[in-house]
mmCIF file of C-alpha atoms and ligand atoms in Angstrom:
data_model
loop_
_atom_site.group_PDB
_atom_site.id
_atom_site.type_symbol
_atom_site.label_atom_id
_atom_site.label_comp_id
_atom_site.label_asym_id
_atom_site.label_seq_id
_atom_site.Cartn_x
_atom_site.Cartn_y
_atom_site.Cartn_z
ATOM 1 C CA MET A 1 92.184 86.943 110.995
ATOM 2 C CA THR A 2 91.585 89.437 113.800
ATOM 3 C CA LYS A 3 93.933 92.406 113.714
ATOM 4 C CA VAL A 4 93.984 94.593 116.779
ATOM 5 C CA ALA A 5 94.861 98.307 116.875
ATOM 6 C CA ILE A 6 95.362 100.348 120.036
ATOM 7 C CA VAL A 7 94.675 104.084 119.753
ATOM 8 C CA THR A 8 95.792 105.995 122.834
ATOM 9 C CA GLY A 9 93.624 109.054 123.336
ATOM 10 C CA GLY A 10 91.282 107.427 120.840
ATOM 11 C CA SER A 11 88.074 108.971 122.159
ATOM 12 C CA ARG A 12 88.288 112.577 120.918
ATOM 13 C CA GLY A 13 89.907 114.684 118.212
ATOM 14 C CA ILE A 14 92.475 113.072 115.916
ATOM 15 C CA GLY A 15 92.373 109.841 117.936
ATOM 16 C CA ARG A 16 88.615 109.584 117.488
ATOM 17 C CA ALA A 17 88.846 110.090 113.720
ATOM 18 C CA THR A 18 91.623 107.481 113.587
ATOM 19 C CA SER A 19 89.664 104.952 115.677
ATOM 20 C CA LEU A 20 86.640 105.294 113.364
ATOM 21 C CA LYS A 21 88.744 104.816 110.224
ATOM 22 C CA LEU A 22 90.640 101.835 111.680
ATOM 23 C CA GLY A 23 87.301 100.283 112.667
ATOM 24 C CA ALA A 24 86.012 100.749 109.115
ATOM 25 C CA ALA A 25 89.250 99.218 107.771
ATOM 26 C CA GLY A 26 88.588 95.983 109.687
ATOM 27 C CA TYR A 27 90.740 96.452 112.790
ATOM 28 C CA THR A 28 89.397 95.549 116.214
ATOM 29 C CA VAL A 29 90.023 98.902 117.880
ATOM 30 C CA VAL A 30 91.056 99.423 121.491
ATOM 31 C CA VAL A 31 90.033 102.984 122.282
ATOM 32 C CA ASN A 32 92.111 104.271 125.191
ATOM 33 C CA TYR A 33 91.137 107.483 126.988
ATOM 34 C CA ALA A 34 91.858 109.324 130.243
ATOM 35 C CA SER A 35 88.601 110.514 131.795
ATOM 36 C CA ASN A 36 85.709 111.259 129.420
ATOM 37 C CA ASP A 37 83.726 107.995 129.583
ATOM 38 C CA ALA A 38 80.857 109.268 127.434
ATOM 39 C CA ALA A 39 83.108 110.255 124.518
ATOM 40 C CA ALA A 40 84.847 106.854 124.579
ATOM 41 C CA ARG A 41 81.520 104.988 124.736
ATOM 42 C CA GLN A 42 80.290 107.012 121.743
ATOM 43 C CA VAL A 43 83.304 106.078 119.572
ATOM 44 C CA VAL A 44 82.863 102.395 120.418
ATOM 45 C CA ALA A 45 79.140 102.630 119.556
ATOM 46 C CA ASP A 46 79.882 104.473 116.293
ATOM 47 C CA ILE A 47 82.369 101.771 115.242
ATOM 48 C CA ALA A 48 79.885 99.003 116.131
ATOM 49 C CA ASN A 49 77.049 100.774 114.278
ATOM 50 C CA ALA A 50 79.250 100.902 111.173
ATOM 51 C CA GLY A 51 79.750 97.114 111.412
ATOM 52 C CA GLY A 52 83.125 97.170 113.168
ATOM 53 C CA SER A 53 84.416 96.037 116.529
ATOM 54 C CA ALA A 54 85.894 98.088 119.396
ATOM 55 C CA ILE A 55 86.301 98.316 123.157
ATOM 56 C CA ALA A 56 87.103 101.307 125.359
ATOM 57 C CA VAL A 57 89.856 101.089 127.977
ATOM 58 C CA LYS A 58 90.298 103.914 130.460
ATOM 59 C CA GLY A 59 93.864 104.607 131.561
ATOM 60 C CA ASP A 60 96.511 107.286 131.901
ATOM 61 C CA VAL A 61 99.371 106.590 129.461
ATOM 62 C CA ALA A 62 101.759 108.234 131.938
ATOM 63 C CA ASN A 63 100.983 105.512 134.476
ATOM 64 C CA GLU A 64 102.888 102.285 133.793
ATOM 65 C CA ALA A 65 100.295 100.077 135.519
ATOM 66 C CA ASP A 66 97.548 101.599 133.352
ATOM 67 C CA VAL A 67 99.612 100.977 130.204
ATOM 68 C CA LEU A 68 100.179 97.330 131.164
ATOM 69 C CA ALA A 69 96.430 96.929 131.793
ATOM 70 C CA LEU A 70 95.654 98.548 128.426
ATOM 71 C CA PHE A 71 97.867 96.105 126.538
ATOM 72 C CA ALA A 72 96.562 93.146 128.597
ATOM 73 C CA ALA A 73 93.013 94.099 127.556
ATOM 74 C CA ALA A 74 94.130 94.233 123.907
ATOM 75 C CA ASP A 75 95.892 90.838 124.202
ATOM 76 C CA LYS A 76 92.525 89.187 124.898
ATOM 77 C CA LEU A 77 91.199 90.313 121.502
ATOM 78 C CA GLY A 78 93.910 88.935 119.189
ATOM 79 C CA PRO A 79 97.356 89.796 117.830
ATOM 80 C CA LEU A 80 98.346 93.465 118.023
ATOM 81 C CA LYS A 81 99.027 94.855 114.534
ATOM 82 C CA ALA A 82 99.012 98.614 115.130
ATOM 83 C CA LEU A 83 99.729 101.066 117.929
ATOM 84 C CA ILE A 84 98.693 104.676 117.392
ATOM 85 C CA ASN A 85 100.625 106.612 120.027
ATOM 86 C CA ASN A 86 98.264 109.567 119.921
ATOM 87 C CA ALA A 87 97.454 110.664 123.488
ATOM 88 C CA GLY A 88 98.897 114.057 124.275
ATOM 89 C CA ILE A 89 98.150 117.288 126.067
ATOM 90 C CA MET A 90 98.880 120.977 125.660
ATOM 91 C CA ASP A 91 98.859 123.524 128.501
ATOM 92 C CA ARG A 92 98.094 127.242 128.811
ATOM 93 C CA GLN A 93 99.961 129.571 126.477
ATOM 94 C CA ASN A 94 103.028 130.660 128.494
ATOM 95 C CA ARG A 95 106.712 131.546 128.269
ATOM 96 C CA LEU A 96 109.250 129.216 129.886
ATOM 97 C CA ASP A 97 109.924 131.726 132.686
ATOM 98 C CA GLU A 98 106.248 131.410 133.691
ATOM 99 C CA MET A 99 106.128 127.592 133.859
ATOM 100 C CA SER A 100 106.149 125.524 137.055
ATOM 101 C CA ALA A 101 108.152 122.308 137.324
ATOM 102 C CA GLU A 102 104.871 120.438 138.003
ATOM 103 C CA ARG A 103 103.395 121.636 134.718
ATOM 104 C CA MET A 104 106.452 120.600 132.714
ATOM 105 C CA LYS A 105 106.721 117.223 134.441
ATOM 106 C CA ARG A 106 103.041 116.388 133.882
ATOM 107 C CA LEU A 107 103.278 117.228 130.185
ATOM 108 C CA PHE A 108 106.539 115.322 129.679
ATOM 109 C CA ASP A 109 105.079 112.312 131.520
ATOM 110 C CA ILE A 110 101.999 112.143 129.282
ATOM 111 C CA ASN A 111 103.494 113.229 125.951
ATOM 112 C CA ILE A 112 106.899 111.528 126.189
ATOM 113 C CA LEU A 113 106.912 108.780 128.837
ATOM 114 C CA GLY A 114 103.414 107.643 127.810
ATOM 115 C CA SER A 115 104.463 107.167 124.183
ATOM 116 C CA PHE A 116 107.686 105.392 125.178
ATOM 117 C CA LEU A 117 105.873 102.969 127.520
ATOM 118 C CA CYS A 118 103.242 102.135 124.897
ATOM 119 C CA ALA A 119 105.889 101.692 122.183
ATOM 120 C CA ARG A 120 107.839 99.352 124.480
ATOM 121 C CA GLU A 121 104.790 97.177 125.087
ATOM 122 C CA ALA A 122 103.961 97.132 121.372
ATOM 123 C CA VAL A 123 107.498 96.039 120.440
ATOM 124 C CA LYS A 124 107.352 93.204 122.999
ATOM 125 C CA ARG A 125 104.258 91.880 121.220
ATOM 126 C CA MET A 126 104.997 92.633 117.555
ATOM 127 C CA SER A 127 108.728 92.025 117.175
ATOM 128 C CA LEU A 128 109.841 88.892 115.295
ATOM 129 C CA ARG A 129 112.633 88.778 117.893
ATOM 130 C CA HIS A 130 109.998 88.131 120.580
ATOM 131 C CA GLY A 131 107.957 85.661 118.495
ATOM 132 C CA GLY A 132 105.527 88.281 117.204
ATOM 133 C CA ALA A 133 104.312 88.669 113.629
ATOM 134 C CA GLY A 134 105.312 92.299 113.014
ATOM 135 C CA GLY A 135 103.205 95.439 112.979
ATOM 136 C CA VAL A 136 103.212 99.206 112.837
ATOM 137 C CA ILE A 137 103.598 102.045 115.311
ATOM 138 C CA VAL A 138 102.453 105.546 114.394
ATOM 139 C CA ASN A 139 103.473 108.356 116.732
ATOM 140 C CA GLN A 140 101.948 111.838 117.039
ATOM 141 C CA SER A 141 104.509 114.557 116.572
ATOM 142 C CA SER A 142 103.611 118.209 115.910
ATOM 143 C CA ALA A 143 104.734 121.111 113.746
ATOM 144 C CA ALA A 144 105.728 122.632 117.101
ATOM 145 C CA ALA A 145 108.705 120.229 117.185
ATOM 146 C CA VAL A 146 110.346 122.158 114.347
ATOM 147 C CA LEU A 147 108.842 125.615 115.016
ATOM 148 C CA GLY A 148 109.675 125.604 118.750
ATOM 149 C CA ALA A 149 106.438 127.354 119.816
ATOM 150 C CA PRO A 150 108.169 130.382 121.392
ATOM 151 C CA ALA A 151 105.947 132.141 123.981
ATOM 152 C CA LEU A 152 103.254 129.526 123.285
ATOM 153 C CA GLY A 153 104.593 126.401 125.004
ATOM 154 C CA ILE A 154 108.124 125.291 124.275
ATOM 155 C CA GLU A 155 107.729 122.392 126.718
ATOM 156 C CA TYR A 156 105.021 121.013 124.400
ATOM 157 C CA ALA A 157 107.228 121.612 121.353
ATOM 158 C CA ALA A 158 110.163 119.866 123.051
ATOM 159 C CA SER A 159 107.979 116.900 124.013
ATOM 160 C CA LYS A 160 107.190 116.455 120.322
ATOM 161 C CA GLY A 161 110.894 116.754 119.494
ATOM 162 C CA ALA A 162 111.359 113.720 121.723
ATOM 163 C CA ILE A 163 108.646 111.931 119.741
ATOM 164 C CA ASP A 164 110.550 112.662 116.528
ATOM 165 C CA THR A 165 113.679 111.100 118.017
ATOM 166 C CA LEU A 166 111.692 108.101 119.282
ATOM 167 C CA THR A 167 110.368 107.630 115.753
ATOM 168 C CA ILE A 168 113.791 107.789 114.086
ATOM 169 C CA GLY A 169 115.592 105.694 116.696
ATOM 170 C CA LEU A 170 112.988 103.014 117.274
ATOM 171 C CA GLY A 171 112.279 102.854 113.544
ATOM 172 C CA ARG A 172 115.895 101.805 112.991
ATOM 173 C CA GLU A 173 116.065 99.656 116.136
ATOM 174 C CA VAL A 174 113.225 97.361 115.027
ATOM 175 C CA ALA A 175 113.381 97.737 111.228
ATOM 176 C CA ALA A 176 114.682 94.182 110.780
ATOM 177 C CA GLU A 177 112.116 92.785 113.236
ATOM 178 C CA GLY A 178 108.959 93.324 111.163
ATOM 179 C CA ILE A 179 107.924 96.617 112.766
ATOM 180 C CA ARG A 180 107.615 99.946 110.976
ATOM 181 C CA VAL A 181 107.681 103.067 113.160
ATOM 182 C CA ASN A 182 106.566 106.381 111.705
ATOM 183 C CA ALA A 183 105.021 109.640 112.872
ATOM 184 C CA VAL A 184 102.634 112.258 111.612
ATOM 185 C CA ARG A 185 103.527 115.898 112.192
ATOM 186 C CA PRO A 186 100.213 117.787 112.252
ATOM 187 C CA GLY A 187 99.974 121.562 112.076
ATOM 188 C CA ILE A 188 96.869 123.376 113.317
ATOM 189 C CA ILE A 189 94.066 120.817 113.446
ATOM 190 C CA ASP A 190 90.587 121.782 114.607
ATOM 191 C CA THR A 191 90.151 119.835 117.858
ATOM 192 C CA GLU A 192 89.406 120.652 121.493
ATOM 193 C CA ILE A 193 93.111 120.502 122.475
ATOM 194 C CA HIS A 194 93.405 124.199 121.599
ATOM 195 C CA ASP A 195 90.959 125.104 124.423
ATOM 196 C CA SER A 196 93.763 124.176 126.877
ATOM 197 C CA SER A 197 95.778 127.163 125.620
ATOM 198 C CA GLY A 198 93.348 129.529 127.338
ATOM 199 C CA ILE A 199 93.079 131.548 124.083
ATOM 200 C CA LYS A 200 89.539 131.677 122.685
ATOM 201 C CA GLY A 201 89.421 131.155 118.917
ATOM 202 C CA ARG A 202 93.085 130.108 118.754
ATOM 203 C CA VAL A 203 92.583 127.921 115.672
ATOM 204 C CA GLN A 204 90.963 130.756 113.676
ATOM 205 C CA MET A 205 93.651 133.220 114.838
ATOM 206 C CA MET A 206 96.368 130.963 113.400
ATOM 207 C CA ARG A 207 94.880 130.751 109.875
ATOM 208 C CA ASP A 208 97.017 133.539 108.442
ATOM 209 C CA GLN A 209 100.224 131.696 109.398
ATOM 210 C CA ILE A 210 99.205 128.602 107.419
ATOM 211 C CA PRO A 211 100.193 128.611 103.722
ATOM 212 C CA MET A 212 96.916 126.859 102.802
ATOM 213 C CA LYS A 213 95.060 129.539 104.854
ATOM 214 C CA ARG A 214 92.963 127.026 106.738
ATOM 215 C CA GLU A 215 93.195 124.662 109.682
ATOM 216 C CA GLY A 216 93.213 120.910 109.098
ATOM 217 C CA LYS A 217 90.515 118.429 110.022
ATOM 218 C CA ALA A 218 91.122 115.468 112.322
ATOM 219 C CA GLU A 219 90.086 113.173 109.449
ATOM 220 C CA GLU A 220 92.868 114.575 107.254
ATOM 221 C CA VAL A 221 95.448 113.470 109.822
ATOM 222 C CA ALA A 222 93.685 110.141 110.350
ATOM 223 C CA ASP A 223 93.900 109.404 106.609
ATOM 224 C CA VAL A 224 97.706 109.714 106.732
ATOM 225 C CA ILE A 225 97.850 107.522 109.859
ATOM 226 C CA LEU A 226 95.777 104.886 108.046
ATOM 227 C CA TRP A 227 98.183 105.033 105.109
ATOM 228 C CA LEU A 228 101.140 104.547 107.468
ATOM 229 C CA CYS A 229 99.348 101.487 108.905
ATOM 230 C CA SER A 230 98.713 100.024 105.455
ATOM 231 C CA GLU A 231 100.757 97.943 103.028
ATOM 232 C CA GLN A 232 100.822 101.008 100.730
ATOM 233 C CA SER A 233 103.590 102.349 103.002
ATOM 234 C CA SER A 234 105.441 99.025 103.284
ATOM 235 C CA TYR A 235 108.906 100.570 102.650
ATOM 236 C CA VAL A 236 108.389 103.595 104.921
ATOM 237 C CA THR A 237 109.923 103.573 108.385
ATOM 238 C CA GLY A 238 111.508 106.163 110.655
ATOM 239 C CA ALA A 239 109.626 108.831 108.707
ATOM 240 C CA ILE A 240 107.846 111.904 110.061
ATOM 241 C CA VAL A 241 105.115 113.011 107.675
ATOM 242 C CA PRO A 242 103.986 116.669 107.840
ATOM 243 C CA VAL A 243 100.189 117.147 107.715
ATOM 244 C CA ALA A 244 100.227 120.895 108.149
ATOM 245 C CA GLY A 245 98.909 122.696 105.082
ATOM 246 C CA GLY A 246 102.462 123.699 104.158
ATOM 247 C CA ARG A 247 103.331 125.208 107.582
ATOM 248 C CA CYS A 248 106.301 122.894 108.203
HETATM 249 P P1 LIG B 301 92.186 116.220 121.985
HETATM 250 O O1 LIG B 301 91.083 116.527 121.038
HETATM 251 O O2 LIG B 301 92.372 117.080 123.187
HETATM 252 O O3 LIG B 301 92.019 114.680 122.447
HETATM 253 C C1 LIG B 301 92.943 114.153 123.340
HETATM 254 C C2 LIG B 301 92.678 112.673 123.579
HETATM 255 O O4 LIG B 301 93.735 112.179 124.404
HETATM 256 C C3 LIG B 301 91.382 112.399 124.323
HETATM 257 O O5 LIG B 301 90.856 111.177 123.878
HETATM 258 C C4 LIG B 301 91.849 112.296 125.777
HETATM 259 O O6 LIG B 301 90.997 111.495 126.593
HETATM 260 C C5 LIG B 301 93.180 111.604 125.578
HETATM 261 N N1 LIG B 301 94.125 111.792 126.681
HETATM 262 C C6 LIG B 301 94.557 112.945 127.245
HETATM 263 N N2 LIG B 301 95.437 112.695 128.235
HETATM 264 C C7 LIG B 301 95.571 111.351 128.284
HETATM 265 C C8 LIG B 301 96.314 110.464 129.099
HETATM 266 N N3 LIG B 301 97.119 110.921 130.075
HETATM 267 N N4 LIG B 301 96.189 109.130 128.890
HETATM 268 C C9 LIG B 301 95.374 108.651 127.922
HETATM 269 N N5 LIG B 301 94.640 109.435 127.109
HETATM 270 C C10 LIG B 301 94.740 110.762 127.296
HETATM 271 O O7 LIG B 301 93.598 116.215 121.242
HETATM 272 P P2 LIG B 301 93.981 116.181 119.663
HETATM 273 O O8 LIG B 301 94.041 117.576 119.174
HETATM 274 O O9 LIG B 301 93.176 115.164 118.961
HETATM 275 O O10 LIG B 301 95.500 115.706 119.787
HETATM 276 C C11 LIG B 301 95.879 114.339 119.655
HETATM 277 C C12 LIG B 301 97.383 114.284 119.480
HETATM 278 O O11 LIG B 301 97.762 115.047 118.336
HETATM 279 C C13 LIG B 301 98.170 114.880 120.656
HETATM 280 O O12 LIG B 301 99.334 114.117 120.876
HETATM 281 C C14 LIG B 301 98.539 116.261 120.148
HETATM 282 O O13 LIG B 301 99.697 116.765 120.779
HETATM 283 C C15 LIG B 301 98.760 115.978 118.680
HETATM 284 N N6 LIG B 301 98.642 117.172 117.839
HETATM 285 C C16 LIG B 301 97.475 117.875 117.756
HETATM 286 C C17 LIG B 301 97.418 119.013 116.954
HETATM 287 C C18 LIG B 301 96.188 119.849 116.825
HETATM 288 O O14 LIG B 301 96.260 120.950 116.264
HETATM 289 N N7 LIG B 301 95.027 119.384 117.294
HETATM 290 C C19 LIG B 301 98.557 119.413 116.234
HETATM 291 C C20 LIG B 301 99.728 118.659 116.349
HETATM 292 C C21 LIG B 301 99.767 117.535 117.142
HETATM 293 P P3 LIG B 301 89.839 112.205 127.538
HETATM 294 O O15 LIG B 301 88.829 112.796 126.595
HETATM 295 O O16 LIG B 301 89.297 111.092 128.359
HETATM 296 O O17 LIG B 301 90.560 113.258 128.318
#
């Protein structure tokens, strides 16, 4: 039986690691991405070379038409079993009194609206109420949601607070409809997202603030996402799992 997984932002960082692991676990993976065609092509090739199956679908999760096209592409492959709501951005390190409305709106559109639109489309396909066969949604929160990220980017932190609420609320909304909704709450993970902060070596600078005294790897987050997709977490819903080396 084909089982399809959509990974938004599946071409780099945590999304890439998750796409590779889902491919190895037998999912047909739909690797969504925004602009970097080469990175997306590479993930698809890596999954195929390991004996799995994947396609890449370009599209901005903040754009409803792109989201509908993404899910339509997935529909052609088989029943959707998993949505990894991973796509997200960070902006330059700034205080609130230095942020433009455009900056905040762009980030909220990608990090919040994008995840809501994708979750809506997943529920329409997976819910027993709509004739679906159930499935899982895993959202990407962040330690910032509980730490607040003062003077770093509280708009980013607040966007992840919204993801926490989406996880709790939707988890309960569809719990009796065969869908489990959970989130991971990563701390400092070594990916390219930190380059957007404008601070060189940001990941290394943060090490002292992490109880385990090291940053995490994308694969360490992907392993928890895979567990949340699996039957091993069959009684877990509405949960937000910290993957932060003890930081939150
Ligand atoms: P990353 O390395 O920068 O990768 C981001 C991915 O998202 C890329 O595949 C990118 O595609 C895609 N993307 C960006 N904007 C998009 C859009 N509008 N529509 C569709 N795809 C889009 O990021 P990451 O560090 O892996 O972060 C992944 C998620 O984890 C984010 O939600 C982030 O907030 C969260 N997170 C990360 C950390 C961390 O320390 N890294 C900690 C906590 C939470 P292109 O390459 O085509 O641009």
